[in-house]
CSV table of C-alpha atoms in Angstrom, one decimal:
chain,number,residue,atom,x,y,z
A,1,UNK,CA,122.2,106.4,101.5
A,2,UNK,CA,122.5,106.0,105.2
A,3,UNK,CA,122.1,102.8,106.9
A,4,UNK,CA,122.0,104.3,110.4
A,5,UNK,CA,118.9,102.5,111.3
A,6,UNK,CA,118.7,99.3,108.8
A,7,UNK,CA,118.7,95.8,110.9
A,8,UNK,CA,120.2,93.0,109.1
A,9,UNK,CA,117.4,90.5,109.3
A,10,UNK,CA,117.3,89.5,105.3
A,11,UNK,CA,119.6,86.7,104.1
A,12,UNK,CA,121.6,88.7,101.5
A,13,UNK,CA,121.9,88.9,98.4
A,14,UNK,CA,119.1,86.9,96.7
A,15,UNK,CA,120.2,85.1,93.9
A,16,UNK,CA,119.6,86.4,90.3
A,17,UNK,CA,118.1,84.1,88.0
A,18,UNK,CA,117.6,82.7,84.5
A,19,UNK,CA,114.9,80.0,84.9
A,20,UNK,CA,116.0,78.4,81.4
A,21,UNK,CA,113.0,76.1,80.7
A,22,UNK,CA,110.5,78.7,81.2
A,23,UNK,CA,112.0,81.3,79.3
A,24,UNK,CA,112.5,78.9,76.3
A,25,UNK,CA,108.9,77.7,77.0
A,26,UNK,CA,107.6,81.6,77.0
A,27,UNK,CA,110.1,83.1,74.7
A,28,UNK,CA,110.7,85.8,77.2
A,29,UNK,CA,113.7,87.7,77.8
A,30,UNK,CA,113.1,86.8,81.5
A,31,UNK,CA,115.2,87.3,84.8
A,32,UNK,CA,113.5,86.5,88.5
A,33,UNK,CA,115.0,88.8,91.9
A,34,UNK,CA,114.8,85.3,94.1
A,35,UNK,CA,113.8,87.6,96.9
A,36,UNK,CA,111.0,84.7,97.9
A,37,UNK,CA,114.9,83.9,100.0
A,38,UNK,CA,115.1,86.4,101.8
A,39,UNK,CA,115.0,84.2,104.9
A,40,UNK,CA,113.6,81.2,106.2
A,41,UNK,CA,109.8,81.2,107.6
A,42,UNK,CA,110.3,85.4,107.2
A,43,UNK,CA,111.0,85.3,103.6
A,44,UNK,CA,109.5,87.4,101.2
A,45,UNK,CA,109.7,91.4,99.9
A,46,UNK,CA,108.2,92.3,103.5
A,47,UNK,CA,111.7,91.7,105.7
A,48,UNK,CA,113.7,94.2,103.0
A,49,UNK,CA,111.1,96.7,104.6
A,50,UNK,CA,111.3,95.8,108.4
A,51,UNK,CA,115.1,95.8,108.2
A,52,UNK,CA,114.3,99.6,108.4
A,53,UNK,CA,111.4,99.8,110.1
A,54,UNK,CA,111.9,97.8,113.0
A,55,UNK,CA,116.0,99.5,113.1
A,56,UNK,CA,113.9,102.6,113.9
A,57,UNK,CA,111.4,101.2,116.5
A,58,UNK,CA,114.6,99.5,117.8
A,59,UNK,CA,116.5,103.0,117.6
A,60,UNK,CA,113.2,104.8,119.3
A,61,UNK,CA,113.5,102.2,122.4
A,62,UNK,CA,109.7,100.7,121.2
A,63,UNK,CA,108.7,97.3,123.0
A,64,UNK,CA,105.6,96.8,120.4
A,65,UNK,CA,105.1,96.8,116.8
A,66,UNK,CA,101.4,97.2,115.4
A,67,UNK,CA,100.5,96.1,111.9
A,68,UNK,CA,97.5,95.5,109.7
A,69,UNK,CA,96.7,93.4,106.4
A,70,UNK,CA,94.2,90.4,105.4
A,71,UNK,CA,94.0,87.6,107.4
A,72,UNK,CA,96.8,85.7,105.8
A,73,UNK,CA,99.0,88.5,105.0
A,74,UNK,CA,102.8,87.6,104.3
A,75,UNK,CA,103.3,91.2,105.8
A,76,UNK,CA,101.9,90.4,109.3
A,77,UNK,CA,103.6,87.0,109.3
A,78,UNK,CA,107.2,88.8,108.5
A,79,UNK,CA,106.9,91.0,111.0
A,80,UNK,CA,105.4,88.8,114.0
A,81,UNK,CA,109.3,86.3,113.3
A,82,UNK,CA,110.9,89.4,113.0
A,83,UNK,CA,109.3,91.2,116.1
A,84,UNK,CA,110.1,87.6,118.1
A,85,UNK,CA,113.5,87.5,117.0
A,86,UNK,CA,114.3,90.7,118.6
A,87,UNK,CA,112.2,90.2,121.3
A,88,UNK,CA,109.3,92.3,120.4
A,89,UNK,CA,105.5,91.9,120.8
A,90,UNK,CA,103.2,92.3,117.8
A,91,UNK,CA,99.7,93.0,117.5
A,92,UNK,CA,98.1,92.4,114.3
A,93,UNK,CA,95.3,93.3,113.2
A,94,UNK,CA,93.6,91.2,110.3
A,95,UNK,CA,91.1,91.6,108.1
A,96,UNK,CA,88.4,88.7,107.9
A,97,UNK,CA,84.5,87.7,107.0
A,98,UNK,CA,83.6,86.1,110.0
A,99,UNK,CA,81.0,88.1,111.3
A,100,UNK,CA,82.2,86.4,115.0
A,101,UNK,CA,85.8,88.6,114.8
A,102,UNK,CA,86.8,85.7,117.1
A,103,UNK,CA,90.7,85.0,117.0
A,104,UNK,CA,90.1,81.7,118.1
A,105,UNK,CA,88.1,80.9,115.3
A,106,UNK,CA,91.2,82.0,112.4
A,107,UNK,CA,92.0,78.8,110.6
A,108,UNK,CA,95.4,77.3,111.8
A,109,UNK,CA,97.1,77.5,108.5
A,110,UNK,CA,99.4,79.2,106.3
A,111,UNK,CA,100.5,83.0,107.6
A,112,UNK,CA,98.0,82.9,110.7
A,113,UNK,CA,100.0,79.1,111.9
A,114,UNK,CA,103.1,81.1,112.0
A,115,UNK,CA,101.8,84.7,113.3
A,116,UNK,CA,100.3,82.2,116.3
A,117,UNK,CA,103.9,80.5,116.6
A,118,UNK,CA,105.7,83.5,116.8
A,119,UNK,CA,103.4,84.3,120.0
A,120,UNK,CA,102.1,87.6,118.1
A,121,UNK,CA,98.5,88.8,119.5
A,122,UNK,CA,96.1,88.5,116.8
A,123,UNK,CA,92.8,90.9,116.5
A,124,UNK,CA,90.2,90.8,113.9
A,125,UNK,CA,88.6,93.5,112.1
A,126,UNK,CA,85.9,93.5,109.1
A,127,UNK,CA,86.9,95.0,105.8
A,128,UNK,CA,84.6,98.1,106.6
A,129,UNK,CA,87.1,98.9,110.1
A,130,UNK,CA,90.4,97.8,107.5
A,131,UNK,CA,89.2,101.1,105.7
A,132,UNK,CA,89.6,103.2,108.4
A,133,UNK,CA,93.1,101.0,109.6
A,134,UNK,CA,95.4,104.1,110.0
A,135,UNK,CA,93.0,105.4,112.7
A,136,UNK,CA,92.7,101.7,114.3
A,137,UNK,CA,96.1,101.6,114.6
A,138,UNK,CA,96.7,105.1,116.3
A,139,UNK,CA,94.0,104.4,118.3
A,140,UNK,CA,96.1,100.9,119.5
A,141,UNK,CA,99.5,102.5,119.7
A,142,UNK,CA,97.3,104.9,122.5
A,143,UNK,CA,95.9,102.0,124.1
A,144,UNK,CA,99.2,100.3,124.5
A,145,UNK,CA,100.8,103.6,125.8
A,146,UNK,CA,98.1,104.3,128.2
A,147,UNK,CA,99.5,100.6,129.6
A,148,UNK,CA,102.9,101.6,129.9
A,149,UNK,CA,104.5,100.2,126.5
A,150,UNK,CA,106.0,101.6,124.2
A,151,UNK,CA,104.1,101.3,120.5
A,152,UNK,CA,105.7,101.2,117.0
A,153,UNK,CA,103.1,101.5,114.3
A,154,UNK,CA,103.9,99.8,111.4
A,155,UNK,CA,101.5,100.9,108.0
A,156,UNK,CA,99.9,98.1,105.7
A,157,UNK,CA,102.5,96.3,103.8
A,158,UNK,CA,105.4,98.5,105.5
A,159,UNK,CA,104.5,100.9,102.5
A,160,UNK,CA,106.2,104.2,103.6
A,161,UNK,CA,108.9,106.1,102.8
A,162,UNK,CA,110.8,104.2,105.1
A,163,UNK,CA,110.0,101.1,104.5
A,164,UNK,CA,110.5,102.0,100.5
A,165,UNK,CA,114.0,102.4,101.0
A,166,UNK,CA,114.3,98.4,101.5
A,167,UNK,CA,113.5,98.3,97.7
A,168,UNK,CA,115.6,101.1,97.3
A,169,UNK,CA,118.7,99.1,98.8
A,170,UNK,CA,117.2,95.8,96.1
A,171,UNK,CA,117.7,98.1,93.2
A,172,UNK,CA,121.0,98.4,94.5
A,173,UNK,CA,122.0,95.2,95.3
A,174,UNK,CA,120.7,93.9,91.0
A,175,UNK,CA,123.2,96.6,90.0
A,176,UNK,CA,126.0,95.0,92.0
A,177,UNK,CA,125.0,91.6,90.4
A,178,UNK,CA,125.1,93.3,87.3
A,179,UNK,CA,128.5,94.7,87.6
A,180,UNK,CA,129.6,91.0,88.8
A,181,UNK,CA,128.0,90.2,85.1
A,182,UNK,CA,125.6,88.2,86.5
A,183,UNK,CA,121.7,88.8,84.9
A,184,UNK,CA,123.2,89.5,81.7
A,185,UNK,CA,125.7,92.0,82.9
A,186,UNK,CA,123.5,95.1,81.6
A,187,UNK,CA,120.7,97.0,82.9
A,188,UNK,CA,117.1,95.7,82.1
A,189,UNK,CA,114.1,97.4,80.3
A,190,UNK,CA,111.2,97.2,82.9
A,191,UNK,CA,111.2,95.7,86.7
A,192,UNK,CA,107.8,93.7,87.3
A,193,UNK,CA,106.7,93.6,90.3
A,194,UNK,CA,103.2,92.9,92.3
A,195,UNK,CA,101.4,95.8,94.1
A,196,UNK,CA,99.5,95.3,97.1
A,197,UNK,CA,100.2,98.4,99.2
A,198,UNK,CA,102.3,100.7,97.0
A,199,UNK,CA,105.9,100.3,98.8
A,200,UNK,CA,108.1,97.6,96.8
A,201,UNK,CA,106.8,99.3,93.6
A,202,UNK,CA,107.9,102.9,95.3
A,203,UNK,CA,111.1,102.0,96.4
A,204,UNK,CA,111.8,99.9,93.0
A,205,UNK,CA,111.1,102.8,91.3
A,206,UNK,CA,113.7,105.0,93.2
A,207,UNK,CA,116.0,102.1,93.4
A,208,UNK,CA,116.1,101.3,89.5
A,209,UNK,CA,116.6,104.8,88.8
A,210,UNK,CA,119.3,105.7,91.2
A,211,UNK,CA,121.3,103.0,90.5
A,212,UNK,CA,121.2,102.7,86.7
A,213,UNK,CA,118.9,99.1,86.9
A,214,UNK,CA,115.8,99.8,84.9
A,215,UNK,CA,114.1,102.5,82.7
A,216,UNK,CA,110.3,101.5,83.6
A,217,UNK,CA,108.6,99.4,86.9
A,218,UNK,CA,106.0,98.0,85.9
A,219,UNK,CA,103.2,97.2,89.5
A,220,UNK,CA,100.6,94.5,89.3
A,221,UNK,CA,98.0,95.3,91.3
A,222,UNK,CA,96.4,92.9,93.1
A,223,UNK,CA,93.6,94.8,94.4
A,224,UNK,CA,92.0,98.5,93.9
A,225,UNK,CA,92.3,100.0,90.6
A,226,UNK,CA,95.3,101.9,89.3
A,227,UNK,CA,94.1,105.2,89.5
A,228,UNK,CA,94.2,104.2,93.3
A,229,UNK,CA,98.1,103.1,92.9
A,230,UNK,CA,99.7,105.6,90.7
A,231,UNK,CA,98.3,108.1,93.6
A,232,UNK,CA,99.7,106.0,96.6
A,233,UNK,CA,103.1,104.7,95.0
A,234,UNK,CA,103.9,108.3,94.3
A,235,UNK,CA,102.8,109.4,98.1
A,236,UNK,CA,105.5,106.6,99.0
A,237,UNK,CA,108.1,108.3,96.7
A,238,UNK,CA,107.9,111.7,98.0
A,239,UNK,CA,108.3,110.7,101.2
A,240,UNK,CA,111.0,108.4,100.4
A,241,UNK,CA,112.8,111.5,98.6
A,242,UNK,CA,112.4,114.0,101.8
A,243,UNK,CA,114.1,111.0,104.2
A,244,UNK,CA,117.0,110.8,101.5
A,245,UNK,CA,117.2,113.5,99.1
A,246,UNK,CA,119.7,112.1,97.6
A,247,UNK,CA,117.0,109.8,95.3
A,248,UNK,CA,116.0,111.2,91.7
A,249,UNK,CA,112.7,111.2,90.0
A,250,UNK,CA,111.6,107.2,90.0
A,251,UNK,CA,112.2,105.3,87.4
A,252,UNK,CA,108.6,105.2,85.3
A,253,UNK,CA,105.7,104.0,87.2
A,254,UNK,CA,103.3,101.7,84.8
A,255,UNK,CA,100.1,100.4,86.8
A,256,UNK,CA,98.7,97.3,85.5
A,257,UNK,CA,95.5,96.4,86.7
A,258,UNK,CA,93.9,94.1,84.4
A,259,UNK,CA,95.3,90.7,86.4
A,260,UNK,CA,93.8,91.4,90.3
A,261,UNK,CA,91.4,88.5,89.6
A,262,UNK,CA,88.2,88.5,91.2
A,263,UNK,CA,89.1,89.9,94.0
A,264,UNK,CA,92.3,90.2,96.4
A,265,UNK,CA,93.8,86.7,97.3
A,266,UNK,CA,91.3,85.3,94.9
A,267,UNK,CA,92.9,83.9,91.7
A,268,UNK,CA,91.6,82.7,88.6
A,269,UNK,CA,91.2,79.4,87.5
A,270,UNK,CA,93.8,80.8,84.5
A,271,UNK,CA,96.2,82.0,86.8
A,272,UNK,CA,96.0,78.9,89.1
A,273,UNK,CA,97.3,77.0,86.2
A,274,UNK,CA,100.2,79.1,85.2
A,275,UNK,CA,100.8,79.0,88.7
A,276,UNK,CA,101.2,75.2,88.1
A,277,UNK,CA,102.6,75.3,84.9
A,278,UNK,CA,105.8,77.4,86.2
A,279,UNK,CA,106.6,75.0,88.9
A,280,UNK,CA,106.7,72.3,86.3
A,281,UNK,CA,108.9,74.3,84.3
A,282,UNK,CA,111.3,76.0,86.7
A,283,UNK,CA,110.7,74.8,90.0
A,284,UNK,CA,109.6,78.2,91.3
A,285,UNK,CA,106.7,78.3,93.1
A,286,UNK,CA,104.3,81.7,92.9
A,287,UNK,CA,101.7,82.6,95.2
A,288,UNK,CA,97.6,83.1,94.3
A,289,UNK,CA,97.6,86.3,96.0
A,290,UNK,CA,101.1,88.3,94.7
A,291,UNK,CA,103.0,86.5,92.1
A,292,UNK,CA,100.5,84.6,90.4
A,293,UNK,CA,98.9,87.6,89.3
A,294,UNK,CA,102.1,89.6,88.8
A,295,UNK,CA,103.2,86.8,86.6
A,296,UNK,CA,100.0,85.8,84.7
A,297,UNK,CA,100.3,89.8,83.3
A,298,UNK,CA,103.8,89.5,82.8
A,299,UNK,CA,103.1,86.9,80.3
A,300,UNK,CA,100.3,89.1,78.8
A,301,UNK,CA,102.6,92.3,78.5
A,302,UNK,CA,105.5,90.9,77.0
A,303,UNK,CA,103.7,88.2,74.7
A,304,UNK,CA,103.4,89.0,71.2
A,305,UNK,CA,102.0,92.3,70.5
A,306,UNK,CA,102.4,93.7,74.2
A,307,UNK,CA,104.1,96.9,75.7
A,308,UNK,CA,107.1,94.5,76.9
A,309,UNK,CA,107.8,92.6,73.7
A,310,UNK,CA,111.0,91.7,73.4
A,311,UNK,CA,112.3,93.6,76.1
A,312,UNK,CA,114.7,92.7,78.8
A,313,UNK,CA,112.2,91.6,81.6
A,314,UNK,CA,113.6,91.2,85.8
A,315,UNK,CA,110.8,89.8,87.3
A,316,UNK,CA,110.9,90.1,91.4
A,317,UNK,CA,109.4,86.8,93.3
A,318,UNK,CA,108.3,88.5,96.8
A,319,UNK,CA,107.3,85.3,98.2
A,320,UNK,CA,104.2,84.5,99.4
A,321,UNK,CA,104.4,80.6,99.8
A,322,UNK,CA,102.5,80.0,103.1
A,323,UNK,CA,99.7,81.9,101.6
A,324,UNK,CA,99.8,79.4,98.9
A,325,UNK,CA,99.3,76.5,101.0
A,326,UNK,CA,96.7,77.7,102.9
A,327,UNK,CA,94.8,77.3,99.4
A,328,UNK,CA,95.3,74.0,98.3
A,329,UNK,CA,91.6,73.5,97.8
A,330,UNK,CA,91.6,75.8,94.9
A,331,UNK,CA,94.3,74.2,93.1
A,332,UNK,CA,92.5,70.7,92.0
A,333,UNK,CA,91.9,71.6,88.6
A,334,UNK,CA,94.9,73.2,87.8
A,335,UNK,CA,96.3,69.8,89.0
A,336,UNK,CA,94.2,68.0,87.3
A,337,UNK,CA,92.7,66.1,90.9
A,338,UNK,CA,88.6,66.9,89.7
């Protein structure tokens, strides 16, 4: 596909890996797409995205990039490094419960310590205005025009058909490890991946069919219901499919939606502890929001009697650790500090 308009901002490729204790602690066929190394600070799925994105706000002559998600969202946090690094400004806007929608008042921690650091402007809105964030946005790239700049609007999650093809170009880079024999040397039987806005499961999809890498993605949503994702990751797809129509039919789209927890960026006790229990056995550290759930119904799928039995499993890590320490509190148990 073209690569016209791709930055490289992602450190590339992310290693493929066996973590050998875990796998002989679980019994599962189990490779992990490091892509929690995509960078530094930036690291995670989100920067695969932006390399496209931002090479068309770049390409557009745009001084501003506007984005959304919750208040600690590892998409925000990407793109406010990403926007400093090529001397952008970002607005974000985040979703919080404080009635006061004062910026001042955002905890300095995790995601929102670095959004601040990277100078990005940070407005609040309350999850009834995140439901109506498309027109929030519009109505801020307007604003910002009215001023004399020049807006980019960048969609929750960078979950377009542009921002896709950055999981397209993944999908790509496995079956280049593959060739190199590396992760086994032969194609896998389902991708698993979390799913908080659709994209990384869309361009997976495209990516693991168009380059041979999987039969089957299977997206763990973290939020909503899959009724809610099937619909949006195959939105994603046909857009993805109009801007390159070279892309075939995905790869299968399975939503899980059994493991989103209470509720998004809340984990279960259950999943905090496998959380734990992975670092301990692998020295790979998941996230409450994303990967802890991703992986806690990983476990559940492929264990003994699930859909992914004995199947060849490629997990992708897409980061998420400041996220994680932001909720240290919640982790006493699983660490056994009560």
């Amino acid at each position: 596909m073209s690569l016209r308009k791709r930055l490289p901002l992602a450190h590339l490729p992310t290693p493929l890996q066996r973590p050998r204790r875990l796998v002989v602690a679980t019994g599962i066929d189990l490779w992990v797409k490091r892509d929690d190394m995509t960078g530094g600070a930036e690291a995670g799925n989100k920067i695969r995205k932006l390399e496209f994105l931002l090479g068309e706000a770049l390409s557009l002559e745009c001084d501003t990039v506007i984005t959304c998600g919750g208040l600690q969202s590892n998409h925000a946090r990407a793109t406010a490094l990403a926007a400093a690094s090529l001397g952008l400004r970002a607005v974000l806007f985040l979703r919080t419960n404080d009635p006061s929608l004062d910026p001042s008042r955002a905890p300095l921690e995790g995601n929102v310590l670095i959004d601040r650091l990277a100078g990005a402007e940070i407005r609040l809105i309350t999850p009834e205005q995140y439901r109506d964030r498309d027109r929030i946005l519009d109505e801020a790239a307007e604003e910002l025009r009215s001023e004399g700049q020049k807006p980019y609007v960048i969609p929750e999650g960078g979950s377009n058909g542009l921002g896709a093809l950055g999981y397209v170009e993944a999908m790509g880079e496995v079956r280049r490890q593959l060739d190199l024999g590396l992760g086994g040397g032969k194609p896998f039987d389902a991708v698993v991946v979390a799913c908080g806005s659709g994209g990384t499961a869309a361009g997976a999809a495209l990516g693991a069919a168009f380059h041979g890498v999987a039969s089957e993605v299977v997206a763990v949503a973290v939020c909503d219901d899959a009724p809610t994702f099937q619909a949006r990751i195959e939105g994603i797809v046909r857009e993805a499919r109009t801007l390159d129509p070279r892309l075939p039919e995905p790869a299968r789209v399975t939503v899980d939606d059994a493991h989103k927890g209470p509720a998004y960026a809340v984990s279960t006790p259950e999943q905090r502890r496998l959380i734990a229990s992975v670092a301990g056995l692998s020295g790979m550290v998941l996230d409450p929001v994303y990967t802890g759930k991703a992986f806690s119904a990983l476990m559940d799928l492929a264990g003994a009697g699930g859909p992914l039995a004995g199947k060849r499993i490629l997990f992708v890590h897409t980061g998420g650790l400041p996220g994680l320490l932001a909720q240290g509190a919640t982790f006493q148990d699983a660490l056994g500090l009560d």
